[in-house]
Coordinates of C-alpha atoms in Angstrom, one line a residue:
Chain A
X1 CA 49.8 188.0 42.3
X2 CA 50.4 190.8 44.5
X3 CA 48.2 189.3 47.7
X4 CA 50.2 186.5 47.8
X5 CA 53.0 187.9 50.1
X6 CA 50.3 189.0 52.5
X7 CA 48.7 186.3 53.1
X8 CA 51.8 184.3 53.4
X9 CA 54.2 186.9 55.0
X10 CA 52.7 186.3 59.3
X11 CA 52.8 182.4 58.5
X12 CA 56.4 182.5 56.9
X13 CA 57.6 184.7 59.8
X14 CA 56.3 182.3 62.2
X15 CA 58.2 179.1 60.0
X16 CA 61.1 181.2 59.9
X17 CA 61.2 181.6 64.1
X18 CA 60.1 177.8 64.5
X19 CA 63.1 176.5 62.3
X20 CA 64.9 178.7 64.5
X21 CA 63.5 177.9 67.8
X22 CA 64.2 174.0 66.7
X23 CA 68.0 175.1 65.4
X24 CA 68.6 176.4 68.9
X25 CA 66.8 173.9 71.3
X26 CA 68.8 171.5 69.0
X27 CA 72.5 172.8 69.5
X28 CA 71.1 173.3 73.4
X29 CA 70.3 169.6 73.9
X30 CA 74.3 168.7 71.7
X31 CA 75.3 171.2 74.5
X32 CA 74.3 169.6 77.7
X33 CA 74.8 165.5 76.2
X34 CA 78.9 166.7 75.0
X35 CA 79.0 168.1 78.7
X36 CA 78.6 164.7 80.4
X37 CA 81.9 164.0 78.1
X38 CA 83.1 167.9 79.1
X39 CA 82.8 166.4 82.9
X40 CA 85.3 163.6 82.6
X41 CA 87.4 165.7 80.7
X42 CA 87.2 168.2 83.3
X43 CA 87.9 166.1 86.3
X44 CA 90.9 163.9 84.8
X45 CA 91.8 167.7 83.5
X46 CA 92.1 169.0 86.7
X47 CA 93.2 166.5 88.8
X48 CA 96.1 166.0 86.4
X49 CA 97.0 169.6 86.8
X50 CA 96.7 169.6 90.4
X51 CA 98.7 166.4 91.2
X52 CA 101.4 167.1 88.9
X53 CA 103.8 169.4 91.4
X54 CA 103.5 165.7 93.5
X55 CA 103.7 163.3 90.5
X56 CA 106.8 165.4 89.2
X57 CA 108.5 165.5 92.6
X58 CA 109.0 161.6 93.4
X59 CA 108.0 160.6 90.0
X60 CA 107.0 156.2 89.6
X61 CA 108.0 156.6 93.8
X62 CA 104.9 158.2 94.6
X63 CA 103.2 154.6 94.1
X64 CA 105.9 152.4 95.3
X65 CA 106.6 154.1 98.6
X66 CA 104.5 153.5 101.6
X67 CA 105.4 157.2 103.4
X68 CA 103.1 159.2 103.9
X69 CA 105.2 162.0 106.1
X70 CA 104.1 166.2 105.7
X71 CA 106.4 166.8 107.8
X72 CA 109.5 165.9 105.9
X73 CA 107.1 166.1 102.9
X74 CA 107.2 163.4 101.7
X75 CA 104.6 161.4 100.2
X76 CA 104.1 157.8 98.8
X77 CA 100.8 156.4 97.8
X78 CA 101.0 152.6 99.0
X79 CA 99.9 152.4 101.9
X80 CA 96.6 153.9 101.0
X81 CA 96.4 152.0 97.4
X82 CA 97.0 148.7 99.8
X83 CA 94.6 149.3 102.2
X84 CA 92.1 150.3 99.3
X85 CA 91.9 147.0 97.6
X86 CA 91.9 145.1 100.9
X87 CA 89.4 146.5 102.2
X88 CA 87.6 146.4 98.5
X89 CA 87.7 143.0 98.4
X90 CA 87.2 141.9 102.2
X91 CA 84.0 143.8 101.2
X92 CA 84.2 141.8 97.5
X93 CA 84.1 138.1 100.3
X94 CA 81.4 139.0 102.2
X95 CA 79.4 140.5 99.5
X96 CA 79.2 138.5 97.0
X97 CA 78.2 134.8 98.1
X98 CA 75.6 137.0 100.5
X99 CA 74.0 139.4 97.0
X100 CA 74.1 135.5 95.2
X101 CA 72.5 134.6 98.0
X102 CA 70.2 136.9 97.9
X103 CA 69.5 137.0 94.2
X104 CA 68.9 133.0 94.1
X105 CA 66.3 133.4 97.1
X106 CA 64.6 136.6 95.1
X107 CA 63.9 134.9 92.3
X108 CA 63.6 131.4 93.1
X109 CA 62.8 130.9 96.4
X110 CA 60.8 133.1 97.6
X111 CA 57.0 133.3 97.2
X112 CA 56.0 135.4 94.8
X113 CA 53.7 138.2 96.7
X114 CA 57.3 138.7 99.6
X115 CA 59.4 139.2 96.4
X116 CA 58.5 143.0 95.8
X117 CA 58.4 143.9 99.6
X118 CA 61.8 142.1 100.0
X119 CA 63.2 143.1 96.9
X120 CA 62.2 146.8 97.9
X121 CA 63.8 146.9 101.5
X122 CA 67.0 145.6 99.6
X123 CA 67.0 147.9 97.7
X124 CA 66.1 150.6 100.3
X125 CA 70.1 149.7 101.4
X126 CA 71.4 151.0 98.9
X127 CA 69.2 154.9 99.5
X128 CA 71.2 155.0 103.0
X129 CA 73.4 157.2 102.7
X130 CA 76.9 156.9 103.2
X131 CA 77.8 158.6 106.0
X132 CA 74.8 156.9 107.5
X133 CA 77.0 153.6 107.5
X134 CA 79.8 155.2 108.4
X135 CA 79.0 156.6 111.8
X136 CA 76.8 153.1 112.7
X137 CA 80.2 151.1 111.7
X138 CA 82.0 153.7 114.1
X139 CA 79.3 153.1 117.0
X140 CA 77.7 150.1 116.5
X141 CA 80.1 147.4 114.8
X142 CA 83.1 148.0 115.6
X143 CA 82.3 147.7 119.0
X144 CA 80.4 144.8 118.5
X145 CA 83.4 143.4 116.0
X146 CA 85.7 144.8 118.9
X147 CA 84.3 142.5 121.9
X148 CA 83.0 139.7 120.5
X149 CA 83.7 138.5 116.6
X150 CA 87.6 139.9 116.5
X151 CA 88.6 138.1 119.6
X152 CA 86.9 134.8 118.4
X153 CA 88.9 135.1 115.0
X154 CA 92.5 135.6 116.6
X155 CA 91.7 132.5 118.8
X156 CA 90.4 130.3 115.7
X157 CA 92.6 131.7 113.4
X158 CA 95.6 133.6 114.5
X159 CA 97.2 130.3 115.0
X160 CA 97.3 128.8 111.6
X161 CA 100.1 128.8 109.8
X162 CA 100.4 131.3 106.8
X163 CA 96.8 132.8 106.5
X164 CA 97.1 133.0 110.7
X165 CA 98.9 136.3 110.1
X166 CA 96.2 138.1 108.7
X167 CA 94.1 137.7 111.7
X168 CA 97.2 138.5 114.5
X169 CA 97.6 141.6 117.0
X170 CA 95.0 143.1 119.2
X171 CA 91.5 143.1 118.7
X172 CA 91.1 147.5 118.2
X173 CA 87.5 147.5 116.4
X174 CA 88.1 149.9 114.0
X175 CA 90.4 148.5 111.0
X176 CA 90.7 147.5 107.4
X177 CA 88.3 144.2 108.7
X178 CA 85.3 146.5 110.4
X179 CA 86.1 149.5 107.4
X180 CA 85.7 145.8 104.9
X181 CA 82.6 144.7 106.4
X182 CA 80.6 148.0 106.3
X183 CA 81.5 148.6 102.8
X184 CA 80.0 144.9 101.8
X185 CA 77.1 146.0 103.5
X186 CA 77.0 149.4 101.2
X187 CA 77.7 147.1 97.7
X188 CA 75.4 144.1 98.7
X189 CA 72.2 145.8 96.7
X190 CA 74.1 147.3 94.0
X191 CA 75.7 143.9 92.9
X192 CA 72.5 142.2 94.4
X193 CA 70.1 144.0 91.3
X194 CA 72.4 143.2 88.8
X195 CA 72.8 139.4 89.1
X196 CA 68.7 139.3 89.9
X197 CA 68.1 140.7 86.8
X198 CA 70.6 138.6 84.5
X199 CA 69.5 135.8 86.7
X200 CA 65.7 136.5 85.9
X201 CA 67.0 137.0 81.8
X202 CA 67.8 133.4 81.3
X203 CA 65.0 132.0 78.7
X204 CA 62.4 129.9 80.4
X205 CA 63.4 127.0 77.9
X206 CA 66.0 126.2 79.8
X207 CA 64.8 126.1 82.9
X208 CA 62.1 123.9 82.3
X209 CA 63.9 121.6 79.9
X210 CA 66.3 120.9 83.0
X211 CA 63.6 120.9 85.1
X212 CA 62.0 118.0 82.1
X213 CA 65.1 115.9 82.8
X214 CA 64.5 115.8 86.2
X215 CA 67.0 118.0 88.0
X216 CA 66.5 120.2 91.1
X217 CA 65.9 123.6 91.6
X218 CA 69.0 124.0 93.1
X219 CA 70.3 122.4 89.8
X220 CA 69.0 124.4 88.0
X221 CA 70.0 127.3 89.3
X222 CA 73.5 126.1 89.5
X223 CA 74.0 124.2 86.4
X224 CA 71.6 126.4 84.3
X225 CA 71.1 129.8 85.3
X226 CA 74.6 130.7 87.0
X227 CA 76.6 129.5 83.9
X228 CA 73.8 131.0 81.5
X229 CA 74.4 134.4 83.7
X230 CA 78.4 134.6 84.3
X231 CA 78.9 137.1 82.3
X232 CA 76.4 139.5 83.8
X233 CA 77.6 137.5 87.6
X234 CA 81.1 139.0 87.1
X235 CA 79.8 142.7 84.9
X236 CA 78.1 143.1 88.6
X237 CA 80.7 142.4 91.1
X238 CA 83.1 143.8 89.3
X239 CA 80.2 147.3 89.3
X240 CA 80.4 146.5 93.2
X241 CA 83.8 146.5 93.4
X242 CA 84.3 149.6 91.9
X243 CA 81.8 151.5 94.2
X244 CA 84.0 149.7 97.4
X245 CA 87.1 150.7 96.6
X246 CA 85.6 154.9 95.5
X247 CA 83.1 154.7 98.6
X248 CA 84.8 157.5 101.1
X249 CA 82.4 158.7 104.4
X250 CA 81.4 154.6 105.7
X251 CA 85.3 154.2 105.1
X252 CA 86.5 157.2 106.5
X253 CA 84.8 156.6 110.1
X254 CA 86.0 152.7 110.4
X255 CA 89.3 152.1 108.9
X256 CA 91.7 154.0 111.5
X257 CA 93.4 156.7 108.8
X258 CA 96.6 154.7 109.3
X259 CA 99.5 154.8 107.0
X260 CA 101.0 152.3 107.3
X261 CA 100.9 147.9 105.3
X262 CA 100.4 145.9 108.4
X263 CA 99.7 141.8 107.3
X264 CA 97.0 141.7 109.6
X265 CA 93.3 142.5 109.0
X266 CA 92.5 143.7 111.8
X267 CA 94.7 146.7 112.4
X268 CA 94.1 150.0 111.4
X269 CA 95.2 151.4 108.1
X270 CA 93.8 153.9 105.2
X271 CA 92.5 154.2 101.9
X272 CA 92.9 156.2 99.0
X273 CA 89.6 158.0 99.7
X274 CA 89.6 158.0 103.7
X275 CA 93.2 160.0 103.0
X276 CA 91.6 162.8 100.9
X277 CA 88.8 163.2 102.9
X278 CA 90.2 163.8 106.2
X279 CA 93.4 165.4 105.2
X280 CA 92.6 167.3 103.0
X281 CA 91.3 170.7 104.6
X282 CA 93.7 170.5 106.4
X283 CA 97.1 170.1 104.6
X284 CA 99.1 172.4 104.5
X285 CA 101.6 173.2 101.8
X286 CA 101.4 172.7 98.0
X287 CA 103.2 169.1 97.6
X288 CA 101.1 167.7 100.7
X289 CA 97.9 169.2 98.8
X290 CA 99.2 167.9 95.2
X291 CA 99.9 164.8 96.6
X292 CA 96.0 164.3 98.1
X293 CA 95.1 165.0 94.5
X294 CA 97.2 162.7 93.3
X295 CA 95.5 160.4 95.8
X296 CA 92.3 161.3 94.0
X297 CA 93.6 160.7 91.0
X298 CA 95.0 157.4 90.8
X299 CA 91.4 156.2 92.7
X300 CA 89.6 157.4 89.7
X301 CA 91.7 155.5 87.3
X302 CA 91.3 152.9 88.9
X303 CA 87.7 152.7 89.5
X304 CA 87.4 153.9 85.8
X305 CA 89.3 151.2 84.8
X306 CA 87.4 148.8 86.7
X307 CA 83.7 150.7 86.4
X308 CA 84.1 151.0 82.6
X309 CA 85.4 147.2 82.1
X310 CA 82.0 146.1 84.2
X311 CA 79.7 148.5 82.1
X312 CA 81.1 146.9 78.9
X313 CA 80.6 143.4 79.5
X314 CA 77.1 144.2 81.2
X315 CA 77.0 146.4 77.6
X316 CA 77.1 143.2 75.2
X317 CA 74.7 141.1 77.8
X318 CA 72.4 143.7 77.0
X319 CA 73.2 143.4 73.0
X320 CA 73.2 139.6 73.2
X321 CA 69.4 139.8 75.1
X322 CA 67.8 142.7 73.0
X323 CA 69.2 140.6 69.4
X324 CA 67.9 137.1 70.8
Chain B
X1 CA 76.7 108.3 91.5
X2 CA 74.7 110.7 93.6
X3 CA 71.7 109.9 95.0
X4 CA 68.5 111.2 94.8
X5 CA 67.9 111.7 98.2
X6 CA 71.2 113.8 98.3
X7 CA 70.8 115.1 95.6
X8 CA 67.3 116.7 97.4
X9 CA 69.6 116.9 100.7
X10 CA 72.3 119.6 99.1
X11 CA 68.7 121.0 97.2
X12 CA 67.2 122.3 100.5
X13 CA 70.6 122.8 101.8
X14 CA 71.2 125.4 99.1
X15 CA 68.5 127.0 98.7
X16 CA 67.7 127.2 102.5
X17 CA 71.1 128.9 102.9
X18 CA 69.3 132.3 100.4
X19 CA 66.9 133.0 102.5
X20 CA 69.4 133.1 105.5
X21 CA 71.5 135.1 103.3
X22 CA 68.4 137.8 102.6
X23 CA 67.9 136.9 106.1
X24 CA 71.3 138.5 106.9
X25 CA 70.6 141.5 104.3
X26 CA 67.5 142.6 105.8
X27 CA 68.5 142.6 109.1
X28 CA 71.2 144.8 107.9
X29 CA 68.7 147.5 106.9
X30 CA 66.8 146.6 110.2
X31 CA 69.6 147.1 112.4
X32 CA 71.0 150.6 110.8
X33 CA 67.1 151.6 111.5
X34 CA 66.9 150.7 115.1
X35 CA 70.4 152.3 116.0
X36 CA 68.9 155.6 114.2
X37 CA 65.7 155.4 115.6
X38 CA 67.0 155.0 119.2
X39 CA 70.1 157.0 119.5
X40 CA 68.5 159.8 116.8
X41 CA 65.0 160.0 118.8
X42 CA 66.4 161.2 122.0
X43 CA 67.3 164.0 120.8
X44 CA 64.7 165.2 118.4
X45 CA 64.3 168.6 120.4
X46 CA 62.5 172.0 119.2
X47 CA 65.8 173.5 119.5
X48 CA 67.0 171.2 116.6
X49 CA 64.8 173.0 114.7
X50 CA 65.5 176.7 116.3
X51 CA 69.2 177.0 117.0
X52 CA 72.4 177.0 115.3
X53 CA 75.2 174.7 115.7
X54 CA 76.7 175.2 119.3
X55 CA 80.3 174.9 120.5
X56 CA 80.8 172.2 122.4
X57 CA 79.3 171.6 125.6
X58 CA 76.5 174.3 125.2
X59 CA 72.9 173.7 123.8
X60 CA 71.9 174.6 119.9
X61 CA 70.5 173.4 117.0
X62 CA 71.1 172.4 113.5
X63 CA 69.1 174.6 111.7
X64 CA 71.9 176.3 109.9
X65 CA 73.1 173.0 108.8
X66 CA 69.4 171.9 107.6
X67 CA 69.2 175.2 106.2
X68 CA 72.2 175.4 104.4
X69 CA 71.6 171.1 103.0
X70 CA 68.2 171.9 101.4
X71 CA 70.1 175.2 99.3
X72 CA 73.0 172.7 98.5
X73 CA 70.6 170.4 97.6
X74 CA 67.9 172.0 95.5
X75 CA 70.4 174.9 93.8
X76 CA 72.3 171.1 92.7
X77 CA 69.3 169.4 91.5
X78 CA 68.1 173.2 89.8
X79 CA 71.2 173.4 87.9
X80 CA 72.0 169.7 87.4
X81 CA 68.7 168.2 86.4
X82 CA 67.5 170.7 83.8
X83 CA 71.0 170.0 82.5
X84 CA 71.0 166.0 82.1
X85 CA 67.2 166.0 81.1
X86 CA 68.4 168.3 77.9
X87 CA 71.1 165.6 77.6
X88 CA 69.0 163.1 77.9
X89 CA 66.7 164.7 75.3
X90 CA 70.0 164.3 73.0
X91 CA 70.2 160.9 73.1
X92 CA 66.9 160.3 73.0
X93 CA 64.9 162.9 70.5
X94 CA 67.8 163.8 67.9
X95 CA 71.0 161.3 68.5
X96 CA 69.5 158.0 69.7
X97 CA 71.0 156.2 66.9
X98 CA 74.7 158.4 66.8
X99 CA 77.8 157.5 67.3
X100 CA 78.4 159.9 70.0
X101 CA 75.4 158.9 71.7
X102 CA 76.9 156.1 72.3
X103 CA 79.8 157.2 73.6
X104 CA 78.2 159.2 75.9
X105 CA 75.8 156.8 77.2
X106 CA 78.8 154.6 78.2
X107 CA 80.7 157.8 80.2
X108 CA 77.5 159.1 81.9
X109 CA 76.9 155.6 83.1
X110 CA 80.8 155.2 84.3
X111 CA 80.4 158.7 86.1
X112 CA 77.4 157.4 87.2
X113 CA 79.5 155.4 89.6
X114 CA 82.5 157.2 90.3
X115 CA 83.5 158.1 93.6
X116 CA 81.8 161.6 94.9
X117 CA 84.8 162.4 96.3
X118 CA 86.7 162.8 93.3
X119 CA 84.1 164.8 92.1
X120 CA 85.0 167.4 95.4
X121 CA 88.4 167.3 94.1
X122 CA 87.5 168.8 90.7
X123 CA 85.2 171.3 91.4
X124 CA 88.3 172.6 94.7
X125 CA 90.5 173.1 91.7
X126 CA 87.9 174.6 89.6
X127 CA 85.8 176.9 91.7
X128 CA 87.6 176.8 95.0
X129 CA 90.9 177.9 94.2
X130 CA 90.0 180.6 92.4
X131 CA 87.8 182.2 94.4
X132 CA 90.1 182.1 97.4
X133 CA 87.8 180.7 99.8
X134 CA 85.1 177.4 100.1
X135 CA 81.9 178.2 99.8
X136 CA 77.9 177.3 99.1
X137 CA 78.0 177.7 95.4
X138 CA 81.1 175.4 95.0
X139 CA 79.3 172.9 97.2
X140 CA 75.9 173.3 94.9
X141 CA 77.9 172.7 91.7
X142 CA 79.8 169.4 92.9
X143 CA 76.5 168.2 94.1
X144 CA 74.6 168.9 90.6
X145 CA 78.0 167.1 88.6
X146 CA 77.0 164.1 90.7
X147 CA 73.0 165.1 89.4
X148 CA 74.1 164.9 86.2
X149 CA 74.1 161.5 85.5
X150 CA 71.6 160.4 86.8
X151 CA 69.2 162.6 85.2
X152 CA 70.4 161.5 82.3
X153 CA 69.9 157.9 82.4
X154 CA 66.4 157.7 84.2
X155 CA 65.8 160.9 81.6
X156 CA 66.4 158.8 78.4
X157 CA 65.1 155.8 79.7
X158 CA 62.0 157.5 80.8
X159 CA 61.9 159.5 77.3
X160 CA 62.5 156.5 75.4
X161 CA 58.7 155.0 76.8
X162 CA 57.0 158.0 74.7
X163 CA 55.7 156.3 71.9
X164 CA 56.6 156.9 68.6
X165 CA 53.8 157.1 67.0
X166 CA 53.0 160.7 69.3
X167 CA 56.4 161.8 67.8
X168 CA 54.8 160.9 64.0
X169 CA 51.5 162.4 65.2
X170 CA 52.8 166.1 66.1
X171 CA 55.4 166.0 63.2
X172 CA 52.4 165.2 61.0
X173 CA 50.5 168.5 62.1
X174 CA 53.7 170.1 61.2
X175 CA 55.0 170.8 64.1
X176 CA 58.9 170.9 64.4
X177 CA 61.0 168.7 66.5
X178 CA 61.1 171.0 69.7
X179 CA 58.0 171.6 69.0
X180 CA 56.8 168.2 69.7
X181 CA 59.5 167.3 72.0
X182 CA 58.2 170.4 74.5
X183 CA 54.4 169.7 74.0
X184 CA 54.2 166.1 73.6
X185 CA 57.0 164.0 74.6
X186 CA 57.9 166.6 78.1
X187 CA 54.3 166.0 79.2
X188 CA 53.7 161.9 78.3
X189 CA 56.6 161.8 80.4
X190 CA 56.4 163.8 83.2
X191 CA 55.6 161.6 86.0
X192 CA 58.8 159.4 84.6
X193 CA 61.7 162.4 84.8
X194 CA 59.6 163.6 88.5
X195 CA 60.8 160.2 89.2
X196 CA 64.4 161.0 88.1
X197 CA 64.7 164.1 89.9
X198 CA 63.3 162.7 93.1
X199 CA 66.1 159.6 93.3
X200 CA 68.9 162.2 92.0
X201 CA 67.7 164.6 95.1
X202 CA 68.1 161.5 97.1
X203 CA 71.1 160.3 95.6
X204 CA 72.7 163.9 96.6
X205 CA 70.9 165.1 99.7
X206 CA 73.0 162.4 101.8
X207 CA 76.3 163.1 99.7
X208 CA 79.1 163.6 102.0
X209 CA 82.1 163.1 100.6
X210 CA 82.5 166.1 97.4
X211 CA 80.8 169.0 100.3
X212 CA 84.3 168.6 102.9
X213 CA 86.2 170.5 100.8
X214 CA 83.9 172.7 98.8
X215 CA 81.2 174.3 101.0
X216 CA 83.6 173.0 104.1
X217 CA 81.0 173.9 107.2
X218 CA 80.5 177.0 109.2
X219 CA 79.7 176.9 112.6
X220 CA 77.5 180.6 112.5
X221 CA 73.9 181.1 110.3
X222 CA 74.6 182.0 106.7
X223 CA 73.0 183.1 103.5
X224 CA 75.5 183.9 101.5
X225 CA 75.8 181.6 98.4
X226 CA 80.2 183.0 98.4
X227 CA 80.7 181.8 102.1
X228 CA 81.5 178.5 103.6
X229 CA 78.1 177.3 104.5
X230 CA 76.7 174.6 107.4
X231 CA 75.4 171.4 106.1
X232 CA 73.7 167.8 107.6
X233 CA 76.4 165.4 105.9
X234 CA 79.7 167.8 107.2
X235 CA 78.3 168.2 110.6
X236 CA 77.6 164.8 110.9
X237 CA 80.4 163.4 109.9
X238 CA 82.6 166.7 112.3
X239 CA 80.1 166.0 115.2
X240 CA 80.1 162.5 115.3
X241 CA 84.1 162.1 115.0
X242 CA 84.2 164.5 117.8
X243 CA 84.8 163.4 121.4
X244 CA 82.2 165.4 123.1
X245 CA 78.8 164.0 123.7
X246 CA 75.9 166.2 122.8
X247 CA 77.8 167.0 119.6
X248 CA 77.7 163.2 119.1
X249 CA 74.3 163.2 120.0
X250 CA 73.0 166.3 117.4
X251 CA 75.2 164.0 115.0
X252 CA 72.6 160.7 115.3
X253 CA 69.8 163.4 115.7
X254 CA 71.2 165.2 111.4
X255 CA 71.7 161.1 110.6
X256 CA 68.1 160.0 111.7
X257 CA 66.8 163.4 109.4
X258 CA 68.8 163.1 106.4
X259 CA 67.9 159.1 106.1
X260 CA 64.1 159.7 106.9
X261 CA 64.5 162.4 103.9
X262 CA 66.1 160.0 101.8
X263 CA 63.5 157.0 102.4
X264 CA 61.2 159.3 102.0
X265 CA 61.7 160.9 98.8
X266 CA 62.7 156.7 97.5
X267 CA 59.3 155.5 98.4
X268 CA 57.3 159.1 97.1
X269 CA 59.1 158.4 93.6
X270 CA 58.7 154.2 93.7
X271 CA 54.4 155.8 94.5
X272 CA 54.9 157.3 91.3
X273 CA 56.4 155.3 89.3
X274 CA 53.7 152.8 90.5
X275 CA 50.9 154.7 90.6
X276 CA 51.4 156.6 86.3
X277 CA 52.5 152.6 85.3
X278 CA 56.1 154.0 84.5
X279 CA 58.9 151.0 85.0
X280 CA 61.3 151.9 87.3
X281 CA 64.7 152.6 85.9
X282 CA 68.0 151.4 87.7
X283 CA 70.1 153.9 89.0
X284 CA 73.8 152.6 90.4

């Protein structure tokens, strides 16, 4: 009996040590996982704290007024929100059809051996830093649009009743249309990648059945693949929209940074993110800084809602996919 | 009644249009790379790597900005990647089916696409205001916060690829879960985790917005983490929007360097995942 403890003691010590290490390691992973939630809570909390002076001064008027005057300390977010929404919508109008086309090409038309390389090239577009899009947009795209595309747009659409208002005024080069254009290129790979994935998840049997009753390749895409992928397509578009709303550097270069609402898409405007990027380090006075943080809070809430909705849509789709 | 000829024509036109859309997409990439090379190469000289940022009108290089970028991105990844991988370990190993994990995964996916400028504002109120001034440390922290969601996402994907039987085998030998994870699961997922870290590095090396009001910029050489530090993205932003020709030229050189680095990283990450048969993790 006496010898038993002397044999097991070192081993028991070792076991205790292992169990202690286990508890520590496990706790460490839980803390790190909780940190993800803490970041979200911290961002919302810190932004709200920073935005409070502006929000309590201007109340609901912060959302409804267009004035942005650092001299008189009057700030309203409407012009920036308008610019953010308009540039993102322009981006979507350009990017969604392109992304759809690319996704169709990569899943249907493209020869198999070319799918990998072309797909990688489109994805590399997502790796290009946003500042590079900005500098390219400012020095290459803006002059190009100013001298060729914009005069043509003004001549062609400017005189139309109704929508013509969107396309009047001098061709500045920089402005909301250019910003939307650059954003479109930036979100293109993200939307394409989601669409491509949902297209690929269409059950083979459905497509083969459609071919079997004599559908053309396009009819299979349009009448079988697309309806089957509707939720994924919408999720992908919303994910791209969320990206476009929050994108900063590329827009800051080309949007023109004017705090006003112009009916024309060709006019300079501003977005929430561009205002913050341009003015934050130069903002004098607590109310100015606080108003910019309030803009940031607004942006975060806006993108959070859209991205969360998109993720929920895609998540449901994933579950359906794994259940089937 | 649609005739067969018309249906065929529609199909040809529509699928042809999809090819055109792809060409347009590829043309964008080509146009951007072409501009970068044609404008950036001309300014590539030794002084870019040996001299600090110039005053307008005098000659200089980007060395302090390059140094600052390297320090801050490395520090950001060194802080963010371990946290992210440990969080991924919880999601994949301990709490795979826990309700908390569902919430964390969802929030993490949202953070993955959250605007980075907001992270800058967050770190500004959290670090810069209490410290009283801008600093490289604040810049690194904001980059770390951007690294975390990327590391969590890729980390979990990669850890889940490790077959359960390996964990069971380890457990059968009497190993506690932490020992199985550190001695069996991590080594098995090594190349995947490395890919994830490289992707995270690529993601943050071009980040500009969060550095604008955390690290700020610095005309001079500074290696102090508690002081503002020059970095390529902010220098590109400042120089490109300046009216000086030589500053704009340096901005193009900086843009070329960053893009080459990021593209190289993405390609290496792809190669690793292909060589070691790891399916690519989607990060968007």
